[in-house]
Coordinates of C-alpha atoms and ligand atoms in Angstrom, one line a residue:
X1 CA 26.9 -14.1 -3.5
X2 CA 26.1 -13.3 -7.1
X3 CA 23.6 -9.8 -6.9
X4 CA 20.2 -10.2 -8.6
X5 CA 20.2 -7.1 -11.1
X6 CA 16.7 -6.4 -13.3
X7 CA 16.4 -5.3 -16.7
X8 CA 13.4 -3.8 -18.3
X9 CA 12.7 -2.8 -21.6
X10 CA 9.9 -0.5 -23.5
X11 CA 6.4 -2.2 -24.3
X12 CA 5.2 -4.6 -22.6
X13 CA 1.8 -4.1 -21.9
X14 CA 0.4 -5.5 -19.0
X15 CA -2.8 -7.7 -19.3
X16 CA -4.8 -10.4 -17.3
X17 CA -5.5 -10.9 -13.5
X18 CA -3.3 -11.1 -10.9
X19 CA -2.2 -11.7 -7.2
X20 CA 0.6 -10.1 -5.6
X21 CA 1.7 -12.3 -2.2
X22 CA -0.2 -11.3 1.1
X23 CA -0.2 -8.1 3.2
X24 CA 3.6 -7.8 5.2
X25 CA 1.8 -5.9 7.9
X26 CA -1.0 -8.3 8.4
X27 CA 1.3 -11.5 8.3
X28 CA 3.8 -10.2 10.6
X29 CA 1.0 -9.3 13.1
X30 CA -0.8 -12.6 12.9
X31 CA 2.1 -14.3 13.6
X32 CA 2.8 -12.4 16.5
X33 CA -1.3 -13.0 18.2
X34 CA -1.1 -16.5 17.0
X35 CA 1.7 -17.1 18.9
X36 CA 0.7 -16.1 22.2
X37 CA -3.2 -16.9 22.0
X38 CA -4.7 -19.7 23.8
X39 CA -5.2 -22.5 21.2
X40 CA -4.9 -23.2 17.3
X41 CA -4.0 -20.3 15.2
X42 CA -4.5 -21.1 10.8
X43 CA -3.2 -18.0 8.8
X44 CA -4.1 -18.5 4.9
X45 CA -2.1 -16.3 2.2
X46 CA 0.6 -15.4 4.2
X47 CA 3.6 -13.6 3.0
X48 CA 6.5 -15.7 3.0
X49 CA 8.7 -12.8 2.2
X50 CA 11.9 -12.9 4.2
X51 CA 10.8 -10.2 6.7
X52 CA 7.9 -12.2 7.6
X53 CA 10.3 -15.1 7.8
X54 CA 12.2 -13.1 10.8
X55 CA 9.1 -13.0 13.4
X56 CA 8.0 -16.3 12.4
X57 CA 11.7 -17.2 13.2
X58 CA 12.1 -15.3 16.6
X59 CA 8.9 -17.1 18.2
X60 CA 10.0 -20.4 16.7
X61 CA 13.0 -19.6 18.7
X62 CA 10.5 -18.9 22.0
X63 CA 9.1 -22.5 21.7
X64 CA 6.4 -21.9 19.5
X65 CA 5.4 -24.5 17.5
X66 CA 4.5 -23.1 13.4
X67 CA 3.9 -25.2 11.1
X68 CA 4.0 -24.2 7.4
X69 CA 1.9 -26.1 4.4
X70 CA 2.4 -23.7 1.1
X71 CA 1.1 -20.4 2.3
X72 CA -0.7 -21.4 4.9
X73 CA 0.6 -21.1 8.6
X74 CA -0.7 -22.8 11.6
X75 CA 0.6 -21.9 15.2
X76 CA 0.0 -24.0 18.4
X77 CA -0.4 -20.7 20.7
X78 CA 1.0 -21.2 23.8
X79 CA -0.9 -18.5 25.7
X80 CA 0.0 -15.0 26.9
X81 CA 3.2 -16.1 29.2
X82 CA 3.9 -19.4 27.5
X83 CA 7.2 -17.9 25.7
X84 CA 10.6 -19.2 26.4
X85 CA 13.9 -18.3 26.6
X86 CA 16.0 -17.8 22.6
X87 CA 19.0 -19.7 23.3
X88 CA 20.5 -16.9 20.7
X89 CA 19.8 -13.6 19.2
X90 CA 16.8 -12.3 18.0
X91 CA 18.2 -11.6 14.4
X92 CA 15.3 -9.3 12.6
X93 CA 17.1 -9.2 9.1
X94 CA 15.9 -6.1 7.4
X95 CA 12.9 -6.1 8.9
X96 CA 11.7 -2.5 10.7
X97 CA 8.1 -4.4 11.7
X98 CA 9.9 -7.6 12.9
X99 CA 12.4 -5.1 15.1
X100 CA 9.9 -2.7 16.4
X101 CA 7.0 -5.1 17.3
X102 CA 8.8 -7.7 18.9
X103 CA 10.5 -5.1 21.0
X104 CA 6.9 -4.5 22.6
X105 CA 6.1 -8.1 22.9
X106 CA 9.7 -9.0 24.7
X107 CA 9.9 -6.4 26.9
X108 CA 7.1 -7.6 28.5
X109 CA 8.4 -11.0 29.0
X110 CA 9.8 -12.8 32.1
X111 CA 13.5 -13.7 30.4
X112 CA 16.3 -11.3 28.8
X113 CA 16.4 -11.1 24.6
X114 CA 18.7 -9.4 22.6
X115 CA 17.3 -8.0 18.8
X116 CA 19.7 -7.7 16.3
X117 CA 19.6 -7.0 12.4
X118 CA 21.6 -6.4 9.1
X119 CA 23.7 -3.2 8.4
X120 CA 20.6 -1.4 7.3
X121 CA 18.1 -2.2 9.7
X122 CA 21.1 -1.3 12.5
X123 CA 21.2 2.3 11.3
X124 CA 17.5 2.8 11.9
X125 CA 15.9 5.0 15.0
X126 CA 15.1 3.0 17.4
X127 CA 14.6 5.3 20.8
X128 CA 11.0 5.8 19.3
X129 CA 10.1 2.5 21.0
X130 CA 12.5 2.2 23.6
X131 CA 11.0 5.6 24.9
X132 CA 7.5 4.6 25.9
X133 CA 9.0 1.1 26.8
X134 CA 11.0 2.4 29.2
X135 CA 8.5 4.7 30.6
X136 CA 6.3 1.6 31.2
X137 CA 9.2 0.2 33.1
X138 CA 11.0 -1.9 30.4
X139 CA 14.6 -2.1 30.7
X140 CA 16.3 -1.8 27.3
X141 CA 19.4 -0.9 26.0
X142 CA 19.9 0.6 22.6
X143 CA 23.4 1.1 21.1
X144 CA 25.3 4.4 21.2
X145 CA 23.2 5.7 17.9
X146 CA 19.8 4.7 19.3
X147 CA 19.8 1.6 17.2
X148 CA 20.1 -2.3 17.3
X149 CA 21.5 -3.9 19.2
X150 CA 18.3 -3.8 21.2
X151 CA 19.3 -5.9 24.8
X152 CA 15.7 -6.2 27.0
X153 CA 16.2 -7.6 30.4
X154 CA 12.9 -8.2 32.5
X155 CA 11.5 -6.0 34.5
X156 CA 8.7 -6.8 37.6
X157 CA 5.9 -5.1 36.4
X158 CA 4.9 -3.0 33.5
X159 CA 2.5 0.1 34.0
X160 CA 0.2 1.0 31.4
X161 CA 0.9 4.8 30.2
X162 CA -0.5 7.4 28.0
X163 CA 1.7 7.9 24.9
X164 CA 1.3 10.9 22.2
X165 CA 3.6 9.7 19.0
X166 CA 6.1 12.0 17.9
X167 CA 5.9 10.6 14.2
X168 CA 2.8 8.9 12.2
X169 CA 4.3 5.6 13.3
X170 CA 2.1 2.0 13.0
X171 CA 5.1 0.2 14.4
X172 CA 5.4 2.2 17.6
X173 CA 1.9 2.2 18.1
X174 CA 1.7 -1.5 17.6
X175 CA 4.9 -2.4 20.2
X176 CA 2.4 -0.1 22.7
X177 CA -0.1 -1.9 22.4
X178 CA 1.8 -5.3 22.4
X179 CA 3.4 -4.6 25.8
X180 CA 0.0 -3.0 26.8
X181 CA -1.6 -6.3 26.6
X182 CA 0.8 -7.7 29.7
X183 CA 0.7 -4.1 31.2
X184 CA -1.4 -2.9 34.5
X185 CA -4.4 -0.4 34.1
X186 CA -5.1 0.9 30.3
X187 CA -2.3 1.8 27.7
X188 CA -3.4 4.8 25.3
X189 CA -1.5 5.5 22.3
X190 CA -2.4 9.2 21.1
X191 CA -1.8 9.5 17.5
X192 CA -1.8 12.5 15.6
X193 CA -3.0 11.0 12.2
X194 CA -4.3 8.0 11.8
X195 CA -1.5 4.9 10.5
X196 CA -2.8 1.6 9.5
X197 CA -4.7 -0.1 11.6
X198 CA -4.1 -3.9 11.5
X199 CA -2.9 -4.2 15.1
X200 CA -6.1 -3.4 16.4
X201 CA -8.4 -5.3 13.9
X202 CA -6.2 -8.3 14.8
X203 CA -6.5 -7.9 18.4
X204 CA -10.5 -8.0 18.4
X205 CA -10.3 -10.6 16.2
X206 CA -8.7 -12.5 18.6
X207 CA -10.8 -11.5 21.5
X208 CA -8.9 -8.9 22.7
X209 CA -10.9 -5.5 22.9
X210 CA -9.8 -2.0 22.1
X211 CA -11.1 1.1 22.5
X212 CA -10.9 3.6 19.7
X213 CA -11.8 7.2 19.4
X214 CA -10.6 10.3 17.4
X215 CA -6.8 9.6 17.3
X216 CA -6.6 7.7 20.2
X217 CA -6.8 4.0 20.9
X218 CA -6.3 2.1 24.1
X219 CA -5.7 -1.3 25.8
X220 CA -6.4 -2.8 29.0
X221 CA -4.5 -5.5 30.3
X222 CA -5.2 -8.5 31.9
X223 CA -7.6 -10.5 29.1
X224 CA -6.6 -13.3 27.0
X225 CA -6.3 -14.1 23.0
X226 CA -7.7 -17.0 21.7
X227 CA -6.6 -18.4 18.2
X228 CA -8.2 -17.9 15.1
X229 CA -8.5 -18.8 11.4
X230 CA -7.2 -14.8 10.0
X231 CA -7.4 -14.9 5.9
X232 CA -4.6 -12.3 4.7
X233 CA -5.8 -10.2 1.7
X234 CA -3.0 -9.3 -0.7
X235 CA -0.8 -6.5 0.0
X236 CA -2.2 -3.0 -1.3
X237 CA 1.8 -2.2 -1.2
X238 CA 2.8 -4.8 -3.5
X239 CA -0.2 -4.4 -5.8
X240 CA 0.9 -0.3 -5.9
X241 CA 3.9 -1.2 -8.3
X242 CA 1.6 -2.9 -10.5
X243 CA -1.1 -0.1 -10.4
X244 CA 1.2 2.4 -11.4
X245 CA 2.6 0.2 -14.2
X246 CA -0.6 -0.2 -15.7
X247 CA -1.0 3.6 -15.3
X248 CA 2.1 4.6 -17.7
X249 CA 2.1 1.5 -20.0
X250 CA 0.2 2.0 -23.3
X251 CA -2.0 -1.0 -23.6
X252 CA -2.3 -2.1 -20.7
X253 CA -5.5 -3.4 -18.5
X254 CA -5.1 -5.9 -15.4
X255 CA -7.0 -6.6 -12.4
X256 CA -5.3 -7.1 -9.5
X257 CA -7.1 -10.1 -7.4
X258 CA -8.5 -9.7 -3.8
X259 CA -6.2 -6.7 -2.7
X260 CA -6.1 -5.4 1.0
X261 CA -8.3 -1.8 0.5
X262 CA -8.2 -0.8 4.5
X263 CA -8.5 3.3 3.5
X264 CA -5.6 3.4 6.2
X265 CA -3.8 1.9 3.6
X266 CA -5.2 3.4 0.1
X267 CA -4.3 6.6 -0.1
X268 CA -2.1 6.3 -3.3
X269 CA -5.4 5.2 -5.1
X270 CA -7.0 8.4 -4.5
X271 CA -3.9 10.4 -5.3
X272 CA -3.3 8.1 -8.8
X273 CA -7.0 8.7 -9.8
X274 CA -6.8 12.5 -9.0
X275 CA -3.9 12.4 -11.6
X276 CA -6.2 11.1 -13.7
X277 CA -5.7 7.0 -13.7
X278 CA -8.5 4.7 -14.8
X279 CA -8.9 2.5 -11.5
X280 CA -12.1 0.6 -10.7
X281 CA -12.7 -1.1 -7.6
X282 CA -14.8 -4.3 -7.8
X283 CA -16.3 -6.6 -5.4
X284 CA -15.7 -4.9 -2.3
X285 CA -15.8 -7.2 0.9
X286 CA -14.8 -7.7 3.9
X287 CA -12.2 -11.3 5.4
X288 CA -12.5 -10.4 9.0
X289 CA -12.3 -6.9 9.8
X290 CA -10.4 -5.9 6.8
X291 CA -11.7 -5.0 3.7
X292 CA -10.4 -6.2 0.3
X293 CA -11.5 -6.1 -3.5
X294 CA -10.5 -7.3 -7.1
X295 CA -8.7 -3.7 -8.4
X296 CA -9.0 -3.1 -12.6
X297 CA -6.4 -0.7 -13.7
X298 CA -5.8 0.3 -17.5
X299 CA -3.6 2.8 -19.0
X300 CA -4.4 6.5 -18.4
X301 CA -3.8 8.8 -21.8
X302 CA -3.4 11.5 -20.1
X303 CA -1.8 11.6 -16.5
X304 CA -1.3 15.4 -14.9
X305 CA 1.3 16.3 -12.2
X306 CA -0.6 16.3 -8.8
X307 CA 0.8 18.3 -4.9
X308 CA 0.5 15.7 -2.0
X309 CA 0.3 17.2 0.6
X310 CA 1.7 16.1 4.2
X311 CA -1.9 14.5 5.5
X312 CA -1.9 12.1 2.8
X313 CA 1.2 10.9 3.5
X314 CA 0.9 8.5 6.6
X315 CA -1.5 6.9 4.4
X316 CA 0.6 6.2 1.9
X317 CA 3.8 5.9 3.0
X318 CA 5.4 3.1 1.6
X319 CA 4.0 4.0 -1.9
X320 CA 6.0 7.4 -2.3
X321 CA 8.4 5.4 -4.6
X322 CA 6.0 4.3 -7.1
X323 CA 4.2 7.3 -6.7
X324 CA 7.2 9.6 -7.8
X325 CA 7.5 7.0 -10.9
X326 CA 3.6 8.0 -11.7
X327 CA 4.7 11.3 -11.7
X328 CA 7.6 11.3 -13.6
X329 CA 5.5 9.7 -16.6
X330 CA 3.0 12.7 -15.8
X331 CA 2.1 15.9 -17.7
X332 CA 3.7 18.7 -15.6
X333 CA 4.7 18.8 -11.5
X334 CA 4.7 16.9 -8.9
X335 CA 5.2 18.2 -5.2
X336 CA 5.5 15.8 -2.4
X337 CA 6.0 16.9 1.0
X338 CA 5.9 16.1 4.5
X339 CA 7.4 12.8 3.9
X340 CA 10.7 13.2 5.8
X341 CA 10.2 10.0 7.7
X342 CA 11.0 8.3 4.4
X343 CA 14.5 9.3 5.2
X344 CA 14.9 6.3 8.2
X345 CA 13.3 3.5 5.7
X346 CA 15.2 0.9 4.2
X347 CA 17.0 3.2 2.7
X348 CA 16.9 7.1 2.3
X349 CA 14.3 6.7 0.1
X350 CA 13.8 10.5 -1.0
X351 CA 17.5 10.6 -1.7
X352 CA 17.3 7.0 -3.4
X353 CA 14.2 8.3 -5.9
X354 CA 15.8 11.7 -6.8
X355 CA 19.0 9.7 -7.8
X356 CA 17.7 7.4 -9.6
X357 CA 15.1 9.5 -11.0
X358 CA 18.3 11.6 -11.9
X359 CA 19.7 8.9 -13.6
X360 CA 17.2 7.6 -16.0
X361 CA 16.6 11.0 -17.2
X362 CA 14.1 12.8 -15.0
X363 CA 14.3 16.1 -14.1
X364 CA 13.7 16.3 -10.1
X365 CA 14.6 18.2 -7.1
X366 CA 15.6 17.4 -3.8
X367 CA 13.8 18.9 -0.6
X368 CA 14.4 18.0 3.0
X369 CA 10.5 16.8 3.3
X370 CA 10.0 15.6 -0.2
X371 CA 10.6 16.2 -3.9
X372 CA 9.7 18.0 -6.5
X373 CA 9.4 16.1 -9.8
X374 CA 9.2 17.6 -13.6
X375 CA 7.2 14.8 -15.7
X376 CA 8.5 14.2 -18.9
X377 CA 10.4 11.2 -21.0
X378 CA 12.1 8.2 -19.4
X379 CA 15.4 8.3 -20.9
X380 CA 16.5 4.9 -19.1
X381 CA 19.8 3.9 -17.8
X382 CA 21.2 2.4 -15.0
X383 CA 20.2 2.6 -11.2
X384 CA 20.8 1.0 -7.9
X385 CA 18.4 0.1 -5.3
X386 CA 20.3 0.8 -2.6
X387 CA 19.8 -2.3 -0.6
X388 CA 16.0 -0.9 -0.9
X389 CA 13.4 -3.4 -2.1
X390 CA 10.8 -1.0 -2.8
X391 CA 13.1 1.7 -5.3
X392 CA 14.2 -2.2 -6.7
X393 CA 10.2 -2.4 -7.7
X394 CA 9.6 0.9 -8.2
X395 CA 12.4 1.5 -10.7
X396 CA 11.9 -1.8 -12.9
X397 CA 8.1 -0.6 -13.5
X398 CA 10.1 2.6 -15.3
X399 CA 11.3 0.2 -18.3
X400 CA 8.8 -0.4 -19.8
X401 CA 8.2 3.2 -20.7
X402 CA 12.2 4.2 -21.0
X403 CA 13.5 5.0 -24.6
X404 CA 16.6 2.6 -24.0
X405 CA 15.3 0.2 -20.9
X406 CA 16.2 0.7 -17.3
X407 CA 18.6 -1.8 -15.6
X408 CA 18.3 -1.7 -11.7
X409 CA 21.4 -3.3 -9.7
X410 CA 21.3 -5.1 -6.4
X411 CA 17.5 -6.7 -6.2
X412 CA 18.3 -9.5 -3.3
X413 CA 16.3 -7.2 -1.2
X414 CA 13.3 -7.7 -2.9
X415 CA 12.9 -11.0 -1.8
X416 CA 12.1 -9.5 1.6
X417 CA 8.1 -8.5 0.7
X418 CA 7.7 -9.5 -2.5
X419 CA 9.4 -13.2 -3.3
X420 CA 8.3 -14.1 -7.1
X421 CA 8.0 -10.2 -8.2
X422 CA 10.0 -10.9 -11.4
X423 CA 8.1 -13.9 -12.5
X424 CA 5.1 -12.1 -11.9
X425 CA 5.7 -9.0 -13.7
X426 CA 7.0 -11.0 -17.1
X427 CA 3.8 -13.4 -16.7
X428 CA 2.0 -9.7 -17.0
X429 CA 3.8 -8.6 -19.7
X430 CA 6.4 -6.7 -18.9
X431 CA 9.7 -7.0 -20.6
X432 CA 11.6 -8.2 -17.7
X433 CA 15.1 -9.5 -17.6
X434 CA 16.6 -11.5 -14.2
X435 CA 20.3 -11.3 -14.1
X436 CA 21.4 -13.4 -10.9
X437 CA 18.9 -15.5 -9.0
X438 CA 15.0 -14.7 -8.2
X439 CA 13.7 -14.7 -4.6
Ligands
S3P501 C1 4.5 -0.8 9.0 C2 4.5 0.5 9.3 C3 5.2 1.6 8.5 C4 5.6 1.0 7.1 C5 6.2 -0.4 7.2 C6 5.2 -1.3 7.8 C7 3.8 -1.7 9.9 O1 6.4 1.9 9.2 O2 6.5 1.9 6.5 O3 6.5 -0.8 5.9 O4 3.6 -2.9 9.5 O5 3.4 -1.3 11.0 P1 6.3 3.1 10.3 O6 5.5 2.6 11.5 O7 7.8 3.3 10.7 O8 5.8 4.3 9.6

């Protein structure tokens, strides 16, 4: 296969309204209730990013009937035990969400499943689910690293239990709560700071209810889902690249249309404006229990270093990338810290930034938690995503500000959350260059 590498050059204002593809997080987790609610399940503005594509391609493979018309999604649900058999392997492509949720629903099912995934997503930690799954009564085998291969086999009953996360994790709380829903007596998941918080705004939705106090949220099993028509509002993460590239690109003034703005979510908006970025929010509202709004971003004179400090960070943790490019177009320091769970993403994201960071000219330090970045002039050069599709995005924003244009190797992978990110960036204005073939 011929790699997809970008190229971005200085200028390129970016102008006009846009909308980036539906929330990741949302989509995977509507898939997921749809498919095992009683009745018709319609899910409008999907993401039909590749990850995505994995759960809607495991339940297919339980029986499930989906049926896709553009980017809309419709899911005969066949009930809380109406899943069958895979005749294969579960294979969860680089997908963390796909992996970790569907490790909570399966384990609570009456037939064995075996998860699988590509080189990256088989390096990834994995005993953070199979813990409390286990403790519930799930039989799972990891593979000598505590990775995929994940083999479930079915148990006779699983308890519910009372589980304190070690790590600000969504995904572990979600497969919880998943196998909590087939589980005896009440699951509580105890978290430490609040993650985002689809899982549960999904399962009211659908009928289901939760109970929710100060860190804490709990299941009971033993009710029933029932399908729904879920609207997904576009994804805050994906909209972040195009925030920030607003931000550092003289000229520029977008609006970014109907963006998820869940404050579990957000926090990269408070941190941008404390730097000093011109972001407006406009017509808040709400598309079932999560709120969205149109987002106005124009370039920001003067941008000042900021300190992030680790309770921002769960928040905001797949924005760290695009943050660190904010800052490096900043007047003065950034610190980031407490972000050490960035090191079992994707990729190793905090050593992915510093190098690249490193190689188009920026002056930044490595910590075990974070990074420490000098702002100053993009030099540009060339830097590799490392299989990563969120340093791909984050480094093509850099470009347009670079003295000499910043070419960024390897950008398959961003065809996993953001499929038409290229075309969408030129049709903004950015000088963008595909070498190789667009997702
Ligand atoms: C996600 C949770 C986060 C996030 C990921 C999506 C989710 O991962 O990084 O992109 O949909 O639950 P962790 O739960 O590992 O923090």
């Amino acid at each position: 296969m011929i790699a997809t590498n970008y190229m971005v050059t200085r200028g390129g204002a970016l102008t006009g309204h846009l909308t980036v593809p539906g929330d990741k997080s949302i989509s995977h987790r509507a898939v997921i209730l749809g498919s095992i609610a009683n009745g018709k399940t319609v899910i409008k503005d999907i993401l039909l990013g590749e990850d995505v594509q994995m759960t809607i391609n495991a339940l297919r493979a339980c029986g499930v009937d989906i049926h896709r018309d553009g980017s809309t999604v419709t899911i005969e649900g066949k009930g809380l035990r109406g899943l069958r058999k895979p005749h294969s392997d579960i294979y969860c492509g680089n997908s963390g969400t796909a992996m970790r949720l569907l490790t909570g629903l399966f384990a609570a099912q009456n037939f064995p499943s075996r998860l699988t995934g590509d080189e990256s997503l088989q390096t990834r930690p994995m005993l953070r689910v199979a813990e409390p799954m286990r403790q519930m009564g799930a039989n799972i085998v990891l593979s000598e690293r505590n990775s995929a291969p994940i083999e479930i086999t079915p148990t006779d009953r699983l308890d519910a239990i009372s589980w304190k996360l070690r790590a600000a994790s969504a995904q572990v709380k979600s497969a919880i709560l998943l196998a909590g829903l087939y589980a005896n007596g009440k699951t509580t998941v105890i978290q430490p700071e609040e993650t985002r918080n689809h899982t549960a705004h999904l399962l009211e939705m659908f009928g289901w209810p939760t109970q929710r106090d100060a860190g804490e949220i709990s299941v009971t099993g033993g009710a029933s889902l029932q399908g729904q028509h879920v609207v997904v509002p576009a994804d805050f993460s994906s909209a972040a690249f195009f925030m920030v590239a607003a931000t550092i690109t003289p000229g520029s003034d977008i609006t970014l249309n109907r963006v998820g703005t869940n404050p579990t979510r957000t926090a990269l908006m408070d941190v941008l404006k404390s730097m000093g970025a011109n972001i407006e929010i406009l017509n808040e509202r709400y598309v079932g229990l999560e709120s969205m709004a149109d987002i106005r971003v124009q370039y920001a004179e003067s941008l000042e270093g900021t300190v992030v400090n680790p309770d921002l960070i769960p928040r905001m943790i797949d924005e760290i990338p695009i943050l660190a490019i904010g800052a490096a177009c900043a007047k003065g320091v950034t610190v980031i810290s407490g972000c050490e769970e960035l090191r079992v993403k994707e990729s190793d994201r905090i050593h992915s930034v510093v190098t690249g960071l490193e190689k188009i000219g920026v002056s930044v330090s490595e910590r075990h938690d974070g990074l420490v970045i000098r702002g100053g002039k993009i030099r540009g050069g060339t830097v590799d995503s490392f299989g990563d599709h969120r340093i791909a995005m984050a480094f093509a924003v850099t470009g347009s500000v670079s003295e000499s244009g910043v070419e960024v190797l390897n950008c398959d992978c961003v065809k996993t959350s953001f499929p038409g990110f290229a075309t969408l960036a030129k049709n903004t204005g950015i000088v963008f260059h595909v070498d190789g073939v667009e997702g």
